[in-house]
Coordinates of C-alpha atoms in Angstrom, one line a residue:
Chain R
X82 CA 81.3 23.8 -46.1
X83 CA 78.4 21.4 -45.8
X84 CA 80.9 18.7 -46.8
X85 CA 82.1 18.5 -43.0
X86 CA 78.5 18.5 -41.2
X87 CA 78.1 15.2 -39.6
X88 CA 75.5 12.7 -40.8
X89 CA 72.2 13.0 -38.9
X90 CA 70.7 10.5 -36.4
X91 CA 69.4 8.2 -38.5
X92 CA 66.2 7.6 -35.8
X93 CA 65.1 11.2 -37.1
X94 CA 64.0 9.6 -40.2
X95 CA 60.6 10.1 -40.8
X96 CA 58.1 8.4 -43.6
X97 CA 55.6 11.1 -45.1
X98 CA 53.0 9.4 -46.7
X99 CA 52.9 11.1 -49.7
X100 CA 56.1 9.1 -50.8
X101 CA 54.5 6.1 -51.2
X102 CA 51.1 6.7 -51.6
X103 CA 51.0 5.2 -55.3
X104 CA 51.4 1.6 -54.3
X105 CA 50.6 1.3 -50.4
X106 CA 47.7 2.0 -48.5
X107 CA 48.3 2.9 -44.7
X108 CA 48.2 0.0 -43.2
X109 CA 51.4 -1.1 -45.6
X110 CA 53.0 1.8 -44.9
X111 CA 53.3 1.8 -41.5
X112 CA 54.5 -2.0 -42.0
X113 CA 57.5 -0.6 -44.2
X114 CA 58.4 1.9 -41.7
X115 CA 58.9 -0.7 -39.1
X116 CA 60.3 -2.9 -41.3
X117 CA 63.0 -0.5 -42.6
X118 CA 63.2 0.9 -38.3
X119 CA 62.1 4.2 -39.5
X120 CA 60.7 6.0 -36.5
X121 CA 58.6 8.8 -37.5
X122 CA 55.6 9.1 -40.4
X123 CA 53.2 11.9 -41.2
X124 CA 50.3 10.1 -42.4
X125 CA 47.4 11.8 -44.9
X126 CA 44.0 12.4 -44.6
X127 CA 42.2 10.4 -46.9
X128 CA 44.6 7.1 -46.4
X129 CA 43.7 7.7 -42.5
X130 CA 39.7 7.9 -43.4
X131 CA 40.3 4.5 -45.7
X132 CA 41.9 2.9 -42.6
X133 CA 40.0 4.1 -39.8
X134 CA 41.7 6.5 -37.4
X135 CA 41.0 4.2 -34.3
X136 CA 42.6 1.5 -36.4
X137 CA 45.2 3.8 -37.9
X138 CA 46.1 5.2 -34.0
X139 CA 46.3 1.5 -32.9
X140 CA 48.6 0.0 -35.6
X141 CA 50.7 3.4 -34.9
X142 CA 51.3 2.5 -31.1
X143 CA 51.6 -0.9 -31.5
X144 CA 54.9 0.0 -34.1
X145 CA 56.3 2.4 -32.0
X146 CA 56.5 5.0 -34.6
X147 CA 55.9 9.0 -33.6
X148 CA 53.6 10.6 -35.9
X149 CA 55.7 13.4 -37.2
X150 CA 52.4 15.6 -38.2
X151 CA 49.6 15.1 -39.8
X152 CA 48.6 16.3 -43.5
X153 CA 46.9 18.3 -43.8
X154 CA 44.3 21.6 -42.0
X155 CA 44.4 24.3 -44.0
X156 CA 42.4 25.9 -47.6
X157 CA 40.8 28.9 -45.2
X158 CA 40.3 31.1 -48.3
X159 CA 36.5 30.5 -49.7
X160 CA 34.1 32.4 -51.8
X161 CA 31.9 33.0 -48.9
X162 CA 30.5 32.7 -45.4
X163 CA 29.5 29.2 -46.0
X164 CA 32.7 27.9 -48.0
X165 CA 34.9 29.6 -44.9
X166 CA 32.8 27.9 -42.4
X167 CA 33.0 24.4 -43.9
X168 CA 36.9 25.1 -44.3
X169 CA 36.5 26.0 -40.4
X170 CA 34.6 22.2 -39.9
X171 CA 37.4 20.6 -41.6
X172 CA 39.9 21.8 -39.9
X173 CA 38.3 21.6 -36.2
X174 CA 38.1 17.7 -37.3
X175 CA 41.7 18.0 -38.3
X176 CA 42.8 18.5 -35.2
X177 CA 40.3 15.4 -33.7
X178 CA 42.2 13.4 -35.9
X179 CA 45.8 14.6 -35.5
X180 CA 45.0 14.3 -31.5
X181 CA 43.3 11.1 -31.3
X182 CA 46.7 10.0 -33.1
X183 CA 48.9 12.0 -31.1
X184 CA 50.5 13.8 -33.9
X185 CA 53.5 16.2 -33.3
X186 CA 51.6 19.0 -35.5
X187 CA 48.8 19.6 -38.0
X188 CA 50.3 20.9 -40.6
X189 CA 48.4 23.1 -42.3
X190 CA 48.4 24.2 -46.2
X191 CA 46.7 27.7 -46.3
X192 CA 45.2 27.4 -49.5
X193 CA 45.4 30.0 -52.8
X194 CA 42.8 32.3 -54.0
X195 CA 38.8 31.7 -53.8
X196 CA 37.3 31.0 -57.1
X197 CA 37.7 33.9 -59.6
X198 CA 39.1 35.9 -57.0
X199 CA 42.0 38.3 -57.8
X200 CA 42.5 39.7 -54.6
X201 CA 45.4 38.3 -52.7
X202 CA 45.1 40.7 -50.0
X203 CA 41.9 39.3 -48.9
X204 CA 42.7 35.4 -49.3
X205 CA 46.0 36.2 -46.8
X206 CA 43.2 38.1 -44.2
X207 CA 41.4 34.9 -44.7
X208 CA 43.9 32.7 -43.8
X209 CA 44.7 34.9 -41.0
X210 CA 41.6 34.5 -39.4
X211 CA 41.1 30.8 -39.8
X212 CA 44.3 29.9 -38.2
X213 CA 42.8 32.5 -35.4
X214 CA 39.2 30.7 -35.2
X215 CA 41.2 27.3 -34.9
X216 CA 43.6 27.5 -32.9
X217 CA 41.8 27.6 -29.3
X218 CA 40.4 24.3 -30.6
X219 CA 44.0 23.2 -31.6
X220 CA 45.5 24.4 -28.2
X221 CA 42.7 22.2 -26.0
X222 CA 43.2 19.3 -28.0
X223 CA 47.0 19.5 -27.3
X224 CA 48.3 19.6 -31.3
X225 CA 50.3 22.6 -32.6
X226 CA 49.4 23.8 -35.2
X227 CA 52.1 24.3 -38.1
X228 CA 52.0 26.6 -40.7
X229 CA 53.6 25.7 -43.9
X230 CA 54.8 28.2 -46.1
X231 CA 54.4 26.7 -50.0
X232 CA 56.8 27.8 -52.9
X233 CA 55.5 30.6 -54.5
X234 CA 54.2 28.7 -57.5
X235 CA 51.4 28.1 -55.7
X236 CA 50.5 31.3 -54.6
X237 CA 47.7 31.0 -56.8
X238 CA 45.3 27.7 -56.4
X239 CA 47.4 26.2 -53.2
X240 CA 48.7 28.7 -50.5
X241 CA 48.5 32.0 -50.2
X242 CA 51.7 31.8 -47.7
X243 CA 54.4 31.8 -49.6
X244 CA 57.3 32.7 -47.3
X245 CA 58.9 32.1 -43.8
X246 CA 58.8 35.1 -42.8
X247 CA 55.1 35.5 -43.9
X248 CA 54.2 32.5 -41.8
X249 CA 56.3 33.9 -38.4
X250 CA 54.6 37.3 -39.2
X251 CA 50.9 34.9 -38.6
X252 CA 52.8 33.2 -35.8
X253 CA 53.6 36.7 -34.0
X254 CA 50.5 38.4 -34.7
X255 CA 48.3 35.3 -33.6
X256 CA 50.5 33.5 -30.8
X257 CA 52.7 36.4 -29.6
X258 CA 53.4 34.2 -26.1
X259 CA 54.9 31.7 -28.3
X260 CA 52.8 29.4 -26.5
X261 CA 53.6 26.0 -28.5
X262 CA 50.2 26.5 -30.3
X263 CA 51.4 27.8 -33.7
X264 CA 54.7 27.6 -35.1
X265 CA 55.8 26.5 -38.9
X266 CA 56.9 23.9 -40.9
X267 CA 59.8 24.0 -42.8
X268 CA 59.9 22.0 -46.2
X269 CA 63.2 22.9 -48.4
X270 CA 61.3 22.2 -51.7
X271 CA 59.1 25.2 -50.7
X272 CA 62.2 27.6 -49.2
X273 CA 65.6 26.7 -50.4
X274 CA 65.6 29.4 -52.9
X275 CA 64.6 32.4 -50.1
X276 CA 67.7 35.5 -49.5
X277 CA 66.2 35.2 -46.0
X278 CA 66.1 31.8 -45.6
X279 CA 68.7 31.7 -42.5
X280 CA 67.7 34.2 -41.2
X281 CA 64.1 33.4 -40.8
X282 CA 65.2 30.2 -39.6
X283 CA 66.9 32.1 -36.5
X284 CA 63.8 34.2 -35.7
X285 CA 61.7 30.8 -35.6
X286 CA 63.8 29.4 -33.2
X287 CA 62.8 25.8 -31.5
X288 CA 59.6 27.2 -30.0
X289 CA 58.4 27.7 -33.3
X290 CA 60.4 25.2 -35.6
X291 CA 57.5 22.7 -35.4
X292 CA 58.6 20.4 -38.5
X293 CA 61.8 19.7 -41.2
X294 CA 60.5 18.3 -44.5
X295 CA 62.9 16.6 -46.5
X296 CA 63.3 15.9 -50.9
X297 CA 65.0 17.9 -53.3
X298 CA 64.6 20.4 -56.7
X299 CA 65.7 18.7 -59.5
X300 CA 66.8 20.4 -62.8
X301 CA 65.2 20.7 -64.8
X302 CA 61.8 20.5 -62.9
X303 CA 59.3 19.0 -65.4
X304 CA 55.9 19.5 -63.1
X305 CA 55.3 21.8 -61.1
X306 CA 53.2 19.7 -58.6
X307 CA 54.8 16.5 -58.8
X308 CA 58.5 16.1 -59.7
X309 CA 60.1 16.4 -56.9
X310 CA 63.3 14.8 -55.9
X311 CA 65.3 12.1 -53.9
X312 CA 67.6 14.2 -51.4
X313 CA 71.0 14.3 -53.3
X314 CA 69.0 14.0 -57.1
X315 CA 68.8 18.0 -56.8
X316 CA 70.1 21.2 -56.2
X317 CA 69.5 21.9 -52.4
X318 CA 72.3 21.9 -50.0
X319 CA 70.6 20.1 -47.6
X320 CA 72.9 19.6 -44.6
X321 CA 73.5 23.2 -44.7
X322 CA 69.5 23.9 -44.2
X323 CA 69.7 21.1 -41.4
X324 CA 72.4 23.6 -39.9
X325 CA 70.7 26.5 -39.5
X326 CA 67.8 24.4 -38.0
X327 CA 69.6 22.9 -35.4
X328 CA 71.5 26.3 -34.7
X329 CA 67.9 27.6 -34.0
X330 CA 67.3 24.6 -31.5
X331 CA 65.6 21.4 -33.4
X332 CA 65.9 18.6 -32.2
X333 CA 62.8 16.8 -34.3
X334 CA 62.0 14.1 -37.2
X335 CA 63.2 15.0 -40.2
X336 CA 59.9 14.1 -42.8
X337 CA 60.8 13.3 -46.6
X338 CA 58.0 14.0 -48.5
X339 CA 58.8 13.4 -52.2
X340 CA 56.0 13.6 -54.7
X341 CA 57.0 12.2 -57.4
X342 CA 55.0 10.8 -60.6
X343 CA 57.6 10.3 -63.6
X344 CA 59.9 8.3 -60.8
X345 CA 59.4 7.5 -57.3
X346 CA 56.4 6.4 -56.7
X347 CA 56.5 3.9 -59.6
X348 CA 58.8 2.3 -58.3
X349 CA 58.7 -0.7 -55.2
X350 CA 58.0 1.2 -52.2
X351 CA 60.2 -0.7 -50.0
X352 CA 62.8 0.5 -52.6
X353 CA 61.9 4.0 -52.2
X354 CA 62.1 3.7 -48.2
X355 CA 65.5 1.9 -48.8
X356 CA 66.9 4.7 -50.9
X357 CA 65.2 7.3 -48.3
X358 CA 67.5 5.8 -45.3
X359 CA 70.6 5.6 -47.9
X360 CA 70.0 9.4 -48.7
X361 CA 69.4 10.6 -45.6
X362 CA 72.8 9.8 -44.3
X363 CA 74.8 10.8 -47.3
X364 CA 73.1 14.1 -48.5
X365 CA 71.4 15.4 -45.8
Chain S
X288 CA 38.6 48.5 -55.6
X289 CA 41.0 48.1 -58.9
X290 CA 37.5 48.0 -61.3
X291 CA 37.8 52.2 -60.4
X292 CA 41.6 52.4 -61.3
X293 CA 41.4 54.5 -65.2
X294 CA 42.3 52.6 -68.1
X295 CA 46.3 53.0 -68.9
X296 CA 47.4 55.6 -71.4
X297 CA 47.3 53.4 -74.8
X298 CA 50.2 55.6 -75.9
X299 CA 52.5 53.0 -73.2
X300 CA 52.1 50.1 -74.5
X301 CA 55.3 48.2 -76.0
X302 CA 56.2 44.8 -77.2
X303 CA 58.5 42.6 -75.8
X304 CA 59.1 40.8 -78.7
X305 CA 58.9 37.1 -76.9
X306 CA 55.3 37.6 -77.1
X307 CA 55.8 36.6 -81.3
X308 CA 59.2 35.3 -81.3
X309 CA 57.8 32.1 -83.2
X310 CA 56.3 33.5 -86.3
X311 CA 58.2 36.4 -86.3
X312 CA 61.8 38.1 -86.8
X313 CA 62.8 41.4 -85.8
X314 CA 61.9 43.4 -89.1
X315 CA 58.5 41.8 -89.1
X316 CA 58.0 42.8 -85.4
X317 CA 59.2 46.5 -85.9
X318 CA 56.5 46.5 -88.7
X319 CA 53.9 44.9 -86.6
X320 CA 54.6 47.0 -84.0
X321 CA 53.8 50.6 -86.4
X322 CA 50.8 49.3 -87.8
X323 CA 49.4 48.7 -84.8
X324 CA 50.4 51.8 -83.4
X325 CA 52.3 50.4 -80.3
X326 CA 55.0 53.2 -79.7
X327 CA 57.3 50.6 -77.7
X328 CA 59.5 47.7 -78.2
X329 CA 61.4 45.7 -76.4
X330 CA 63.8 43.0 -78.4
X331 CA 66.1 40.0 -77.6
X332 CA 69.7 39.8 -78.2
X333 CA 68.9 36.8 -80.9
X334 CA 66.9 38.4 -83.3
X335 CA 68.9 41.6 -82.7
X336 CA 71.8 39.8 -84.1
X337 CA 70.1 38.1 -86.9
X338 CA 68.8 41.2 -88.4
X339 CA 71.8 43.3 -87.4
X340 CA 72.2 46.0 -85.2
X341 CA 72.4 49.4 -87.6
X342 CA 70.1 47.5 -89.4
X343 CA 67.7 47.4 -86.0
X344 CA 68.7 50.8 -84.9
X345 CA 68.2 52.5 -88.2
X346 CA 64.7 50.7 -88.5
X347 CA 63.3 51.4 -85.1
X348 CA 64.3 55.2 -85.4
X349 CA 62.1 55.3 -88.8
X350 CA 59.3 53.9 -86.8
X351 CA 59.4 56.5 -84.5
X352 CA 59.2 53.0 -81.8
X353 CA 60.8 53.7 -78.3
X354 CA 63.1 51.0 -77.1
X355 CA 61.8 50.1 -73.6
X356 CA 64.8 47.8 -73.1
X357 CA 66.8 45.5 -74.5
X358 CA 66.7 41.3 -73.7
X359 CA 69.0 40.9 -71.9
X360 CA 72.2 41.0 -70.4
X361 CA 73.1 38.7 -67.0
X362 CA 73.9 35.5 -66.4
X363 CA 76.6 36.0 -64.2
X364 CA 77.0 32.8 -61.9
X365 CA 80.0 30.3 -63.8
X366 CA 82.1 27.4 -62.6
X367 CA 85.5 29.3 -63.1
X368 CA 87.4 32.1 -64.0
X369 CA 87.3 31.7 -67.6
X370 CA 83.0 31.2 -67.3
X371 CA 83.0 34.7 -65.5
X372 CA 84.9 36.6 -67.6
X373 CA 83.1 35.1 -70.9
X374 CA 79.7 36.6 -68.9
X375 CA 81.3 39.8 -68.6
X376 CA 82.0 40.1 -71.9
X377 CA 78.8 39.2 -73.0
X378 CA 77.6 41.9 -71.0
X379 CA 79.7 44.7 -72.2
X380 CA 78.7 43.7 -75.8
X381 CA 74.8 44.1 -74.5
X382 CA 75.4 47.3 -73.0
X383 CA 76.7 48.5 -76.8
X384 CA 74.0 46.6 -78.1
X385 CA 71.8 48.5 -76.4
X386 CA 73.1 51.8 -76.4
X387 CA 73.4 51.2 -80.1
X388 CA 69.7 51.1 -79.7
X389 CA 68.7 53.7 -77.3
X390 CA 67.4 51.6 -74.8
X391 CA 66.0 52.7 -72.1
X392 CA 67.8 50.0 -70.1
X393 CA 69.5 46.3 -70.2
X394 CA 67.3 44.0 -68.5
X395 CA 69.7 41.6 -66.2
X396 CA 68.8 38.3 -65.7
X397 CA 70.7 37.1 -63.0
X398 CA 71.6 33.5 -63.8
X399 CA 71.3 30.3 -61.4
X400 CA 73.9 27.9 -60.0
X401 CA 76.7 27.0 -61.8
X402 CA 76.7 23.2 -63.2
X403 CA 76.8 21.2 -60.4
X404 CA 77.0 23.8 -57.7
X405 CA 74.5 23.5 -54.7
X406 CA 76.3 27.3 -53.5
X407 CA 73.5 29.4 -53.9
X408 CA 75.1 32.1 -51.5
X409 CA 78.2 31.5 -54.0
X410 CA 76.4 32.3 -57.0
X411 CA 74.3 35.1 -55.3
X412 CA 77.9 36.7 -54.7
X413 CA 79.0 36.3 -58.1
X414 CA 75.9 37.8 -59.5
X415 CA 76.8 41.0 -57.1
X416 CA 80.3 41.3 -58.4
X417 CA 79.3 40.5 -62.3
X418 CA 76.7 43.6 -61.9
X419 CA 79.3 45.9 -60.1
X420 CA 82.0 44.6 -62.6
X421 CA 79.7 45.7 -65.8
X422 CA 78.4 48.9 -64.3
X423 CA 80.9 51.4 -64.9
X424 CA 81.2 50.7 -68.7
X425 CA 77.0 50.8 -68.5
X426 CA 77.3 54.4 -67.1
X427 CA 79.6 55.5 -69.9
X428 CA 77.3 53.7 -72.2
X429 CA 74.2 55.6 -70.9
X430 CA 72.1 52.5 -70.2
X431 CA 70.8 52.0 -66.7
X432 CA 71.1 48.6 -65.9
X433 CA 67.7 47.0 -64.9
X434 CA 67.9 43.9 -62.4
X435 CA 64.8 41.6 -63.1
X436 CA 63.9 39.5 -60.2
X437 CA 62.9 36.1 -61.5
X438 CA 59.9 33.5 -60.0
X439 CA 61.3 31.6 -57.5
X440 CA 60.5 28.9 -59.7
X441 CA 64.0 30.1 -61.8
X442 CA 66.2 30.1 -58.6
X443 CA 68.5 27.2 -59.3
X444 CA 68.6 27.6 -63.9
X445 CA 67.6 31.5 -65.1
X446 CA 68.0 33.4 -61.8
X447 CA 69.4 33.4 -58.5
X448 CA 67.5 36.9 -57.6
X449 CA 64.0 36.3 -56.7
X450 CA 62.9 39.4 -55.3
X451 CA 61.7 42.9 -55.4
X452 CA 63.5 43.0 -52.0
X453 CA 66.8 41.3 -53.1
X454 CA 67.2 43.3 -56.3
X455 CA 66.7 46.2 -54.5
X456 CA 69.3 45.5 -52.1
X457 CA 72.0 44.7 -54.5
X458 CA 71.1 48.4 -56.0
X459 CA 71.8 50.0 -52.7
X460 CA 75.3 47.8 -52.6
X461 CA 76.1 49.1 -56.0
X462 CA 74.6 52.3 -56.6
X463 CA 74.1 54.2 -53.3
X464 CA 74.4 57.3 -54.8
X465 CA 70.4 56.0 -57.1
X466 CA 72.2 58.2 -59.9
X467 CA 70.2 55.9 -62.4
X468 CA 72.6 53.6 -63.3
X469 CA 70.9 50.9 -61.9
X470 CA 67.5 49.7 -60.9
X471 CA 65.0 47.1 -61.7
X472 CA 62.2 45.6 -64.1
X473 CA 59.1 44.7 -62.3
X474 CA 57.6 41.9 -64.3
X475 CA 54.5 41.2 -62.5
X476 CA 54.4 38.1 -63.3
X477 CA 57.4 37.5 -61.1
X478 CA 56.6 39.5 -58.6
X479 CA 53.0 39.0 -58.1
X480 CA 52.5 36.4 -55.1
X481 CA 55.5 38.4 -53.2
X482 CA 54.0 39.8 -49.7
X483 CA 56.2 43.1 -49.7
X484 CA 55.3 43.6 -53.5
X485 CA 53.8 47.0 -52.6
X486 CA 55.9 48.4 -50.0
X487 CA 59.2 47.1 -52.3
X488 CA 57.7 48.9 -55.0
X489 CA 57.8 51.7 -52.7
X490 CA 61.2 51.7 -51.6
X491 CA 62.7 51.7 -55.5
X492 CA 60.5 54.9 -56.5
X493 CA 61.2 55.9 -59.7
X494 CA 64.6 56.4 -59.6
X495 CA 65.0 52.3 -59.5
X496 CA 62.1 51.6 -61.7
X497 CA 63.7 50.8 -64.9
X498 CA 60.6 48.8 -66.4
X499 CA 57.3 47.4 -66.3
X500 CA 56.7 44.1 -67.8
X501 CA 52.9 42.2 -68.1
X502 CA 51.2 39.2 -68.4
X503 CA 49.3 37.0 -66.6
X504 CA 49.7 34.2 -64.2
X505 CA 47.2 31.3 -65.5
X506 CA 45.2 28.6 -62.9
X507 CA 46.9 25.6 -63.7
X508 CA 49.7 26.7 -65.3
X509 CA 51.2 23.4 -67.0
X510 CA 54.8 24.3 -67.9
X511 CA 57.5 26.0 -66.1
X512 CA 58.4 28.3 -68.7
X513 CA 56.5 28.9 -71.2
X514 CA 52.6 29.2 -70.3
X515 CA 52.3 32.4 -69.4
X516 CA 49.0 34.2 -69.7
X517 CA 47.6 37.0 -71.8
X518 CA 46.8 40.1 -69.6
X519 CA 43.3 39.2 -68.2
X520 CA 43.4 35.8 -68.4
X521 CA 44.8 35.2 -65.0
X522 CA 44.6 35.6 -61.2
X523 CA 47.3 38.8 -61.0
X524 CA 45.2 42.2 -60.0
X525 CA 47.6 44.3 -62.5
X526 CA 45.3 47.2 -62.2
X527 CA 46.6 47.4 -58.8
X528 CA 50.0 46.5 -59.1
X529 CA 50.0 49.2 -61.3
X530 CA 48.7 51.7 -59.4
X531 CA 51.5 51.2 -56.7
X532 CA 54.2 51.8 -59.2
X533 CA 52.4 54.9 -60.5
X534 CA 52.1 55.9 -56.9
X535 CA 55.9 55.3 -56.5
X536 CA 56.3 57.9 -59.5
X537 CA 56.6 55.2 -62.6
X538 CA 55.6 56.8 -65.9
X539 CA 57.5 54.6 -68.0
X540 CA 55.8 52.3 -70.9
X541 CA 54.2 48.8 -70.2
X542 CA 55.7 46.1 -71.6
X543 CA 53.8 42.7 -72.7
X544 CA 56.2 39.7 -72.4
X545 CA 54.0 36.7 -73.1
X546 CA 56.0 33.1 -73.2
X547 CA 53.2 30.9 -74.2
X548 CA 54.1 27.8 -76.1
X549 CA 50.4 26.5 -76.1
X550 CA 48.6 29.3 -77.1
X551 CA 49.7 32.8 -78.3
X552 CA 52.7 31.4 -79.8
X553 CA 50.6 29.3 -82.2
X554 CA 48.6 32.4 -83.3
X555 CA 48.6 34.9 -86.1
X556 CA 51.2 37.7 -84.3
X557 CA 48.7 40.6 -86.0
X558 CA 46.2 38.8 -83.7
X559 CA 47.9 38.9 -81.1
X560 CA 49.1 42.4 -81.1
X561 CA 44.9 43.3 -81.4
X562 CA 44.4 41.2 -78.4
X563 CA 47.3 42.5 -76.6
X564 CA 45.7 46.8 -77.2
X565 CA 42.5 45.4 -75.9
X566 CA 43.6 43.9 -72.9
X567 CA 45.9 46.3 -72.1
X568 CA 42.7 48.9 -72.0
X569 CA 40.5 46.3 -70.6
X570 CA 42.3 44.7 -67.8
X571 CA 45.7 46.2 -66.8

């Protein structure tokens, strides 16, 4: 079935970071994406501190690229008062950042369970109410905020939202206008595998389809942080995810986000980006 | 709130006998198991075979041992015609296996994608005819059929049925009537990041749940397969995932299933059935 789906528009390529962030710092990476005429990237945190973000916002402009998101608000959950407040800080800057660049999203990561904790209930209430306490600051400053649900492998010490129906539930119960505030982002590493997948996808809709990340699962998977896949190296039918996205109404970037330590990101990244344009019109 | 749940009736505990698959065989873990005074075990097809199965039988009635299930029957999902009926056959023979045995089930493993098959739908479908295929010979048999979701982590190699939810569906396809043909195993470690855990665990009631499997989900866990935690040792709140199956009307044993190539695996199994009593008291 997925054989027949046309090839997407190849200016909805978009350069997460994370690919490359081995060998190039920023600054070379947003060189490679206009060298390669890849439109979008979704820069990181730390390699947008080490450049500047005045710096980082101009050399963005100047290349014409559309920053995709941002990476990353998020890790609510804390052991107290004063951890959920500094989480709060972090994130309010988060959204200074992902404005001054004038990011399509933050996407945020909720984080796992507090130190020691065991109770899963209460790190999901957590995460609940720090999306709540952001998001007025996230609507003023114009960037959506965009939940990402994480494979359930790292319920534990990375995100308490494991689903896409768990992140609309948030959505519904903290944006029920469907504003443009909150929505989701959709990575197929984290979802592929989910009965309800298509589903989900439909109840989303554009309003709250806020980003498409893009690698693969390979078998076997040797790590479960970073062996992730070239789209087409894995298991994911792809085109058919891409599909139900645009049957729900997006239109947007399509990220690839591959970490990837025994592989890609030894290798050249002007290589990687190479392979990433090549991919993205056969297998995706 | 789970610190005030009572401590489990000792008289449930059972062994799946992964937990000491490396230092021991069958005969040597029927033995372990009556010394210790663990009044359940639960063994795999392999060592089944290599001991024999009157042998097996004969041996675990003398020991007065309940068989909490039999490992396992499944694997449905296969590139052709020939692959599927080679899985049904090794079904049927599981379901004599464990009848032979007096199992109190045949836990199902589902299986993933066929060799290079991205069709997850495909292989969902197969599983749902493999089950309904196998379960009239399971009735005559007298062994309820026990679907075990899997970690999403399994989706695309062990199993294509990740959850509480989905297993419980396929139930209602195939067994509307909840005559106790067919049902599931709730292995916590599976199932424990799941948002609808509790209210799936609801909907099955006792009349779907088949089994009860523990361990422990361990912060970082460093291998996809086999670093599984010792109850207590993790970040799952068993006390309270037990306590919803006990309010859904589960009385049946709890089964340790430990697959931990680092740790208990390297230890004296007599340890490890010690450690195993005291945890179960202490922290399930």
């Amino acid at each position: 079935m997925s054989a027949k789906i046309t090839p997407p528009d190849p200016g909805l390529l978009s350069l997460n970071t994370a690919t490359v962030r081995e060998k190039w710092n920023l600054r070379e990476m947003i060189e490679g994406c206009a060298r390669h005429g890849i439109r979008g990237i979704s820069p990181w945190r730390d390699q947008l501190a080490a450049l500047g973000v005045k710096e980082a916002a101009k050399m963005i402009r100047n290349s014409g690229l559309t920053v995709t998101g941002l990476c990353r608000g998020g890790m609510f959950p804390a052991a107290d008062r004063k951890g959920r407040q500094a989480a709060l800080d972090y994130n309010l800057r988060a959204i200074d950042e992902a404005a001054a660049l004038g990011a399509q999203c933050l996407v945020l990561v909720a984080g796992g369970l507090p130190p020691e904790s065991k109770d899963l209930k209460g790190a999901r209430e957590m995460v609940r109410d720090g999306i709540g306490e952001t998001l007025e600051h996230a609507r003023s400053a114009g960037v959506p905020l965009a939940i990402e649900p994480l494979h359930p492998m790292y319920c534990a010490d990375r995100a308490c939202v494991n689903t896409l129906s768990q992140a609309l539930d948030l959505c519904d119960q903290l944006d029920s206008g469907k504003g443009g505030a909150l929505g989701v982002a959709v990575d197929v590493y984290h979802v592929w595998w989910d009965p309800q997948l298509e589903s989900q996808i439909e109840r989303a809709g554009d309003k709250r389809l806020l980003a498409f990340h893009l690698c693969d699962w390979l078998v076997p998977t040797t790590d479960l942080l970073n062996d992730r896949g070239m789209m087409g190296d894995g298991v994911i039918d792809l085109p058919l995810i891409r599909s139900w996205l645009e049957a729900a109404g997006y239109r947007g970037f399509h990220e690839v986000e591959i970490f990837s330590a025994r592989n890609w990101w030894k290798r050249e990244p002007g290589d990687v980006l190479g392979v990433m344009k090549q991919r993205h019109q056969e297998c995706c």
